[in-house]
Tab-separated table of C-alpha atoms and ligand atoms in Angstrom:
chain	number	residue	atom	x	y	z
F	988	MET	CA	-20.502	267.353	7.233
F	989	ALA	CA	-18.354	265.769	9.871
F	990	THR	CA	-14.674	266.428	9.482
F	991	ALA	CA	-12.214	263.802	8.402
F	992	GLY	CA	-10.014	262.759	11.292
F	993	SER	CA	-6.255	262.522	11.184
F	994	LYS	CA	-6.630	258.736	11.032
F	995	PRO	CA	-8.852	258.154	8.011
F	996	ASN	CA	-10.504	254.967	6.774
F	997	VAL	CA	-11.971	254.071	10.168
F	998	HIS	CA	-14.587	251.410	10.234
F	999	ARG	CA	-17.103	250.250	12.811
F	1000	ALA	CA	-18.253	246.721	12.232
F	1001	GLU	CA	-21.881	247.600	12.881
F	1002	LEU	CA	-21.841	249.888	9.838
F	1003	THR	CA	-21.840	246.801	7.641
F	1004	PRO	CA	-25.470	246.380	6.674
F	1005	THR	CA	-27.291	243.129	7.274
F	1006	GLY	CA	-29.156	241.300	4.541
F	1007	VAL	CA	-26.427	241.801	1.950
F	1008	ALA	CA	-26.147	239.164	-0.768
F	1009	GLN	CA	-22.622	237.781	-1.105
F	1010	ILE	CA	-21.689	235.613	-4.066
F	1011	TYR	CA	-18.154	234.318	-4.472
F	1012	LEU	CA	-17.326	234.109	-8.175
F	1013	GLU	CA	-14.763	231.296	-8.259
F	1014	ARG	CA	-13.760	231.749	-11.903
F	1015	LEU	CA	-12.969	235.410	-11.365
F	1016	GLY	CA	-11.614	235.078	-7.821
F	1017	VAL	CA	-13.780	237.982	-6.624
F	1018	ARG	CA	-16.885	238.603	-4.550
F	1019	LEU	CA	-20.093	240.135	-5.821
F	1020	GLU	CA	-21.951	241.806	-2.967
F	1021	GLY	CA	-25.010	243.952	-2.782
F	1022	GLN	CA	-28.614	244.620	-2.024
F	1023	SER	CA	-31.209	244.896	-4.723
F	1024	VAL	CA	-34.959	245.192	-4.294
F	1025	ALA	CA	-36.834	246.721	-7.227
F	1026	GLY	CA	-38.023	250.241	-6.498
F	1027	VAL	CA	-36.461	250.253	-3.028
F	1028	GLU	CA	-32.685	250.140	-3.390
F	1029	THR	CA	-30.021	248.648	-5.597
F	1030	TRP	CA	-26.280	248.739	-5.010
F	1031	LEU	CA	-23.616	246.176	-5.870
F	1032	ARG	CA	-19.893	246.052	-5.554
F	1033	VAL	CA	-16.895	243.934	-6.470
F	1034	PRO	CA	-14.505	244.941	-3.670
F	1035	GLU	CA	-11.449	243.349	-5.325
F	1036	TRP	CA	-11.934	245.685	-8.314
F	1037	SER	CA	-12.943	248.705	-6.184
F	1038	LEU	CA	-15.988	248.868	-8.446
F	1039	ALA	CA	-19.536	249.701	-7.390
F	1040	ILE	CA	-22.592	249.562	-9.595
F	1041	ASP	CA	-25.459	251.824	-8.577
F	1042	VAL	CA	-25.947	253.533	-5.271
F	1043	GLY	CA	-29.659	253.484	-4.389
F	1044	ARG	CA	-28.453	254.008	-0.848
F	1045	SER	CA	-24.858	254.328	0.209
F	1046	PRO	CA	-23.976	251.973	3.037
F	1047	GLU	CA	-20.404	252.064	4.214
F	1048	PRO	CA	-19.065	249.218	1.982
F	1049	ILE	CA	-20.016	251.092	-1.185
F	1050	ALA	CA	-17.979	254.129	-0.133
F	1051	ARG	CA	-14.860	251.940	-0.227
F	1052	CYS	CA	-15.108	251.618	-4.029
F	1053	LYS	CA	-13.196	254.183	-6.084
F	1054	HIS	CA	-15.211	253.556	-9.237
F	1055	LEU	CA	-19.002	253.860	-9.350
F	1056	ALA	CA	-20.968	252.998	-12.479
F	1057	LEU	CA	-24.549	254.289	-12.478
F	1058	THR	CA	-26.979	252.434	-14.730
F	1059	HIS	CA	-29.616	255.182	-14.606
F	1060	ALA	CA	-30.907	258.005	-12.468
F	1061	HIS	CA	-33.935	256.439	-10.813
F	1062	MET	CA	-33.922	257.125	-7.077
F	1063	ASP	CA	-33.518	253.457	-6.081
F	1064	HIS	CA	-30.308	253.294	-8.175
F	1065	ALA	CA	-28.781	256.769	-7.798
F	1066	GLY	CA	-30.361	258.336	-4.706
F	1067	GLY	CA	-27.267	257.639	-2.564
F	1068	LEU	CA	-24.813	259.450	-4.870
F	1069	ALA	CA	-24.237	262.511	-2.689
F	1070	GLN	CA	-23.950	260.335	0.419
F	1071	TYR	CA	-21.394	258.141	-1.338
F	1072	LEU	CA	-19.305	261.217	-2.173
F	1073	SER	CA	-19.694	262.519	1.370
F	1074	LEU	CA	-18.593	259.222	2.946
F	1075	ARG	CA	-15.505	259.068	0.731
F	1076	GLN	CA	-14.621	262.596	1.837
F	1077	LEU	CA	-15.231	261.703	5.502
F	1078	TYR	CA	-12.878	258.730	5.250
F	1079	ALA	CA	-10.282	260.767	3.296
F	1080	PHE	CA	-10.401	258.327	0.406
F	1081	GLU	CA	-9.144	259.561	-2.943
F	1082	PRO	CA	-11.733	261.345	-5.110
F	1083	PRO	CA	-13.892	258.790	-6.935
F	1084	THR	CA	-14.794	258.481	-10.580
F	1085	VAL	CA	-18.480	258.078	-11.384
F	1086	TYR	CA	-19.716	256.863	-14.759
F	1087	ALA	CA	-23.290	257.610	-15.809
F	1088	PRO	CA	-25.521	257.801	-18.893
F	1089	ALA	CA	-24.468	260.947	-20.766
F	1090	GLU	CA	-28.044	262.290	-20.883
F	1091	SER	CA	-28.234	262.347	-17.056
F	1092	CYS	CA	-24.847	263.863	-16.234
F	1093	ALA	CA	-25.784	267.564	-16.204
F	1094	ASP	CA	-28.577	266.935	-13.697
F	1095	LEU	CA	-26.477	264.609	-11.518
F	1096	GLN	CA	-23.750	267.263	-11.438
F	1097	ALA	CA	-26.322	269.918	-10.506
F	1098	ILE	CA	-27.666	267.860	-7.587
F	1099	VAL	CA	-24.183	267.234	-6.233
F	1100	ASP	CA	-23.296	270.914	-6.661
F	1101	VAL	CA	-26.342	271.863	-4.541
F	1102	TRP	CA	-25.277	269.419	-1.802
F	1103	GLY	CA	-21.806	270.925	-1.952
F	1104	ARG	CA	-23.270	274.409	-1.386
F	1105	LEU	CA	-25.363	273.148	1.530
F	1106	HIS	CA	-22.226	271.598	3.065
F	1107	ARG	CA	-20.156	274.725	2.342
F	1108	ARG	CA	-17.637	272.383	0.797
F	1109	ALA	CA	-17.611	271.198	-2.802
F	1110	PHE	CA	-17.278	267.485	-3.493
F	1111	ASP	CA	-14.133	266.372	-5.233
F	1112	TRP	CA	-15.143	263.806	-7.843
F	1113	GLN	CA	-14.976	263.108	-11.524
F	1114	LEU	CA	-18.143	262.446	-13.524
F	1115	VAL	CA	-17.646	260.624	-16.827
F	1116	PRO	CA	-20.523	260.646	-19.347
F	1117	MET	CA	-20.964	257.242	-20.983
F	1118	ARG	CA	-22.716	256.119	-24.148
F	1119	PRO	CA	-23.180	252.532	-25.375
F	1120	GLY	CA	-19.850	251.202	-26.600
F	1121	ASP	CA	-17.720	253.681	-24.618
F	1122	GLU	CA	-14.853	252.096	-22.677
F	1123	VAL	CA	-12.787	253.419	-19.784
F	1124	ASP	CA	-9.811	252.063	-17.868
F	1125	ILE	CA	-10.713	251.104	-14.278
F	1126	GLY	CA	-7.272	249.846	-13.276
F	1127	GLY	CA	-5.818	246.374	-12.795
F	1128	GLY	CA	-5.794	245.805	-16.567
F	1129	ARG	CA	-9.601	245.948	-16.643
F	1130	ARG	CA	-11.898	248.156	-18.676
F	1131	LEU	CA	-15.510	249.172	-18.171
F	1132	ARG	CA	-17.698	249.160	-21.281
F	1133	ALA	CA	-21.125	250.804	-21.428
F	1134	LEU	CA	-23.835	248.561	-22.862
F	1135	PRO	CA	-27.193	249.663	-24.256
F	1136	ALA	CA	-30.298	249.260	-22.102
F	1137	ASP	CA	-33.978	249.817	-22.879
F	1138	HIS	CA	-35.635	251.507	-19.904
F	1139	VAL	CA	-38.104	254.333	-19.274
F	1140	VAL	CA	-35.274	256.834	-18.637
F	1141	PRO	CA	-31.779	256.995	-20.204
F	1142	ALA	CA	-30.048	253.833	-19.007
F	1143	LEU	CA	-26.985	251.678	-19.535
F	1144	GLY	CA	-25.706	248.248	-18.690
F	1145	TYR	CA	-21.997	247.652	-18.154
F	1146	ALA	CA	-19.402	245.010	-18.933
F	1147	VAL	CA	-16.000	244.525	-17.324
F	1148	ILE	CA	-13.420	243.213	-19.768
F	1149	GLU	CA	-9.774	242.223	-19.835
F	1150	ARG	CA	-7.505	242.039	-22.854
F	1151	PRO	CA	-4.724	239.605	-21.962
F	1152	SER	CA	-2.395	238.563	-24.749
F	1153	ARG	CA	-2.259	234.925	-25.833
F	1154	ARG	CA	0.007	232.964	-28.161
F	1155	LYS	CA	-1.195	233.070	-31.766
F	1156	ALA	CA	-2.819	229.820	-32.920
F	1157	GLN	CA	-0.163	229.202	-35.576
F	1158	PHE	CA	2.485	228.984	-32.823
F	1159	ALA	CA	0.482	226.661	-30.566
F	1160	THR	CA	2.904	223.740	-30.965
F	1161	THR	CA	6.109	225.730	-31.612
F	1162	ALA	CA	9.013	224.782	-29.353
F	1163	PRO	CA	10.017	227.370	-26.702
F	1164	ASP	CA	13.525	227.960	-28.123
F	1165	VAL	CA	12.064	228.583	-31.589
F	1166	LEU	CA	9.531	230.989	-30.073
F	1167	ARG	CA	12.340	232.870	-28.321
F	1168	GLN	CA	14.214	233.160	-31.610
F	1169	LEU	CA	11.097	234.368	-33.442
F	1170	ALA	CA	10.418	236.966	-30.762
F	1171	ALA	CA	14.076	238.086	-30.891
F	1172	ASN	CA	13.643	238.557	-34.651
F	1173	GLY	CA	10.660	240.840	-34.051
F	1174	VAL	CA	7.933	238.333	-34.961
F	1175	ALA	CA	4.695	238.986	-33.035
F	1176	ILE	CA	3.972	235.611	-31.439
F	1177	THR	CA	1.114	236.836	-29.232
F	1178	GLU	CA	-2.111	238.683	-29.906
F	1179	PRO	CA	-4.574	240.405	-27.568
F	1180	MET	CA	-7.778	238.564	-26.761
F	1181	GLU	CA	-10.896	239.886	-25.116
F	1182	ARG	CA	-12.104	238.266	-21.930
F	1183	LEU	CA	-15.607	239.300	-20.875
F	1184	LEU	CA	-15.528	238.939	-17.123
F	1185	LEU	CA	-18.837	240.348	-15.990
F	1186	ALA	CA	-21.872	241.951	-17.608
F	1187	ILE	CA	-24.751	243.657	-15.833
F	1188	SER	CA	-27.971	244.594	-17.571
F	1189	GLY	CA	-29.179	247.512	-15.454
F	1190	ASP	CA	-32.937	248.125	-15.484
F	1191	THR	CA	-34.151	247.159	-18.906
F	1192	LEU	CA	-36.654	245.449	-21.130
F	1193	PRO	CA	-35.612	241.924	-22.186
F	1194	THR	CA	-34.869	243.265	-25.689
F	1195	VAL	CA	-31.238	243.608	-24.571
F	1196	LEU	CA	-30.975	239.812	-24.522
F	1197	ASP	CA	-31.603	239.916	-28.280
F	1198	ARG	CA	-29.154	242.701	-29.125
F	1199	VAL	CA	-26.391	242.915	-26.486
F	1200	PRO	CA	-24.111	239.900	-26.976
F	1201	GLU	CA	-22.068	240.695	-23.854
F	1202	LEU	CA	-25.034	239.693	-21.666
F	1203	LEU	CA	-25.179	236.265	-23.310
F	1204	THR	CA	-21.469	235.503	-23.367
F	1205	ALA	CA	-19.865	237.061	-20.283
F	1206	GLU	CA	-18.456	234.652	-17.713
F	1207	VAL	CA	-20.853	236.165	-15.179
F	1208	THR	CA	-24.079	237.936	-16.161
F	1209	VAL	CA	-26.159	239.928	-13.685
F	1210	MET	CA	-29.630	240.278	-15.194
F	1211	GLU	CA	-32.600	242.306	-14.097
F	1212	THR	CA	-35.488	239.911	-13.368
F	1213	THR	CA	-38.022	242.022	-11.520
F	1214	PHE	CA	-41.014	239.672	-11.567
F	1215	LEU	CA	-40.675	235.911	-11.291
F	1216	ASP	CA	-44.051	234.287	-11.810
F	1217	ALA	CA	-47.786	234.788	-12.378
F	1218	ARG	CA	-48.130	237.019	-9.321
F	1219	ARG	CA	-47.256	239.754	-11.843
F	1220	THR	CA	-47.630	239.418	-15.615
F	1221	VAL	CA	-45.195	240.207	-18.398
F	1222	ALA	CA	-47.432	243.212	-19.156
F	1223	ASP	CA	-46.951	244.401	-15.557
F	1224	ALA	CA	-43.194	244.254	-16.080
F	1225	ARG	CA	-43.430	246.277	-19.294
F	1226	VAL	CA	-45.159	249.183	-17.510
F	1227	GLY	CA	-41.958	250.009	-15.653
F	1228	GLY	CA	-39.606	249.038	-18.506
F	1229	HIS	CA	-38.638	245.791	-16.771
F	1230	THR	CA	-37.946	242.117	-17.458
F	1231	HIS	CA	-40.043	239.157	-16.274
F	1232	MET	CA	-38.727	235.660	-15.621
F	1233	ASP	CA	-40.895	234.489	-18.551
F	1234	ASP	CA	-38.701	236.668	-20.810
F	1235	VAL	CA	-35.542	235.051	-19.434
F	1236	LEU	CA	-36.972	231.535	-19.780
F	1237	ALA	CA	-37.887	232.232	-23.417
F	1238	ARG	CA	-34.186	232.953	-24.077
F	1239	ALA	CA	-32.650	230.396	-21.717
F	1240	ALA	CA	-31.076	228.400	-24.555
F	1241	SER	CA	-28.921	231.354	-25.624
F	1242	LEU	CA	-27.686	232.261	-22.120
F	1243	ARG	CA	-24.096	231.036	-21.936
F	1244	PRO	CA	-22.616	232.656	-18.781
F	1245	HIS	CA	-20.997	230.290	-16.289
F	1246	VAL	CA	-22.804	232.156	-13.535
F	1247	PHE	CA	-26.176	233.787	-14.072
F	1248	VAL	CA	-27.247	236.245	-11.377
F	1249	PRO	CA	-30.877	237.436	-11.459
F	1250	TYR	CA	-31.280	240.647	-9.475
F	1251	HIS	CA	-33.614	243.624	-8.919
F	1252	ILE	CA	-36.291	241.209	-7.688
F	1253	SER	CA	-39.571	242.785	-6.627
F	1254	GLN	CA	-40.413	243.254	-2.952
F	1255	ILE	CA	-43.571	241.162	-3.481
F	1256	TYR	CA	-41.273	238.125	-3.040
F	1257	THR	CA	-39.489	237.317	0.177
F	1258	ALA	CA	-35.993	235.945	-0.384
F	1259	THR	CA	-37.292	232.478	0.532
F	1260	ALA	CA	-40.218	232.726	-1.872
F	1261	ALA	CA	-37.955	233.990	-4.655
F	1262	ARG	CA	-35.528	231.094	-4.189
F	1263	ALA	CA	-38.424	228.648	-4.368
F	1264	VAL	CA	-39.535	230.127	-7.689
F	1265	PHE	CA	-36.044	229.766	-9.172
F	1266	VAL	CA	-35.984	226.105	-8.133
F	1267	GLU	CA	-39.441	225.525	-9.541
F	1268	ARG	CA	-39.194	227.406	-12.828
F	1269	LEU	CA	-35.624	227.309	-14.135
F	1270	PRO	CA	-34.589	224.417	-16.371
F	1271	PRO	CA	-32.063	222.189	-14.507
F	1272	GLU	CA	-29.139	223.195	-16.727
F	1273	LEU	CA	-29.646	226.899	-16.035
F	1274	GLN	CA	-30.444	226.256	-12.385
F	1275	THR	CA	-26.990	224.843	-11.748
F	1276	ARG	CA	-25.496	228.137	-12.976
F	1277	CYS	CA	-28.018	230.436	-11.288
F	1278	ARG	CA	-27.015	232.404	-8.162
F	1279	PRO	CA	-29.753	234.990	-7.510
F	1280	LEU	CA	-28.684	238.167	-5.719
F	1281	LEU	CA	-30.593	237.474	-2.522
F	1282	PRO	CA	-29.478	237.738	1.102
R	852	LIG	ZN1	-35.326	252.012	-13.044
């Protein structure tokens, strides 16, 4: 590989890929960026959290994220892993932490080890096996939780959560000086609450919408919606372990996120055609909350 210079973290503007979807999530004060075309490539990132999700290819912006959560080991989601590690080394960024379905970790490690031998330099990274329900600290007071997914290979979704403390309900109207006195006397006047910031489904059958509450209740949900209309049937979606817009529409009433982000849209739709389908097919209430991950 090329050697890291004495001035790391260089950046040439033309390394920023074109056609990247950028969604500003006002409620969270962060950007969701990425490219996602089913079978071709999927990568997303929230730069403010230094968190990437999937690395189907590894353009330069992904390498800037210290945390990488892999949903599954299909090529269009994980094929850029070694390049991601290589770019971080080139830029002299600190070694990243990669989270992946536990069943896939031995093979992912083996592939990276082979690349390290080819480069005559081992990659410095940490690989964390994840199972549904596992949680890890990703800094900034946030935690990453693995969610179940139903795909044709071992797969996970992820949720990003916060646990800020809030005043207990029984003290909602208590005067500040009384609260101070209570606290001084050792009374616990606050309790932790869970705030579900973002949930992402990964590649999955729509069954997750019936059994993974995080996808229904997160403030922002990023949901696989590979096929959008009759150009491909629900049965076509099932062949690859995927979700069809018909499946989402059947569950629209239970989708409560403030922002709903369909992604992993098939290459049979241009971005313009896909947007037209969302306008045509989504009920108005869901449409106002829908921000598809399209360039
Ligand atoms: Zn897949």
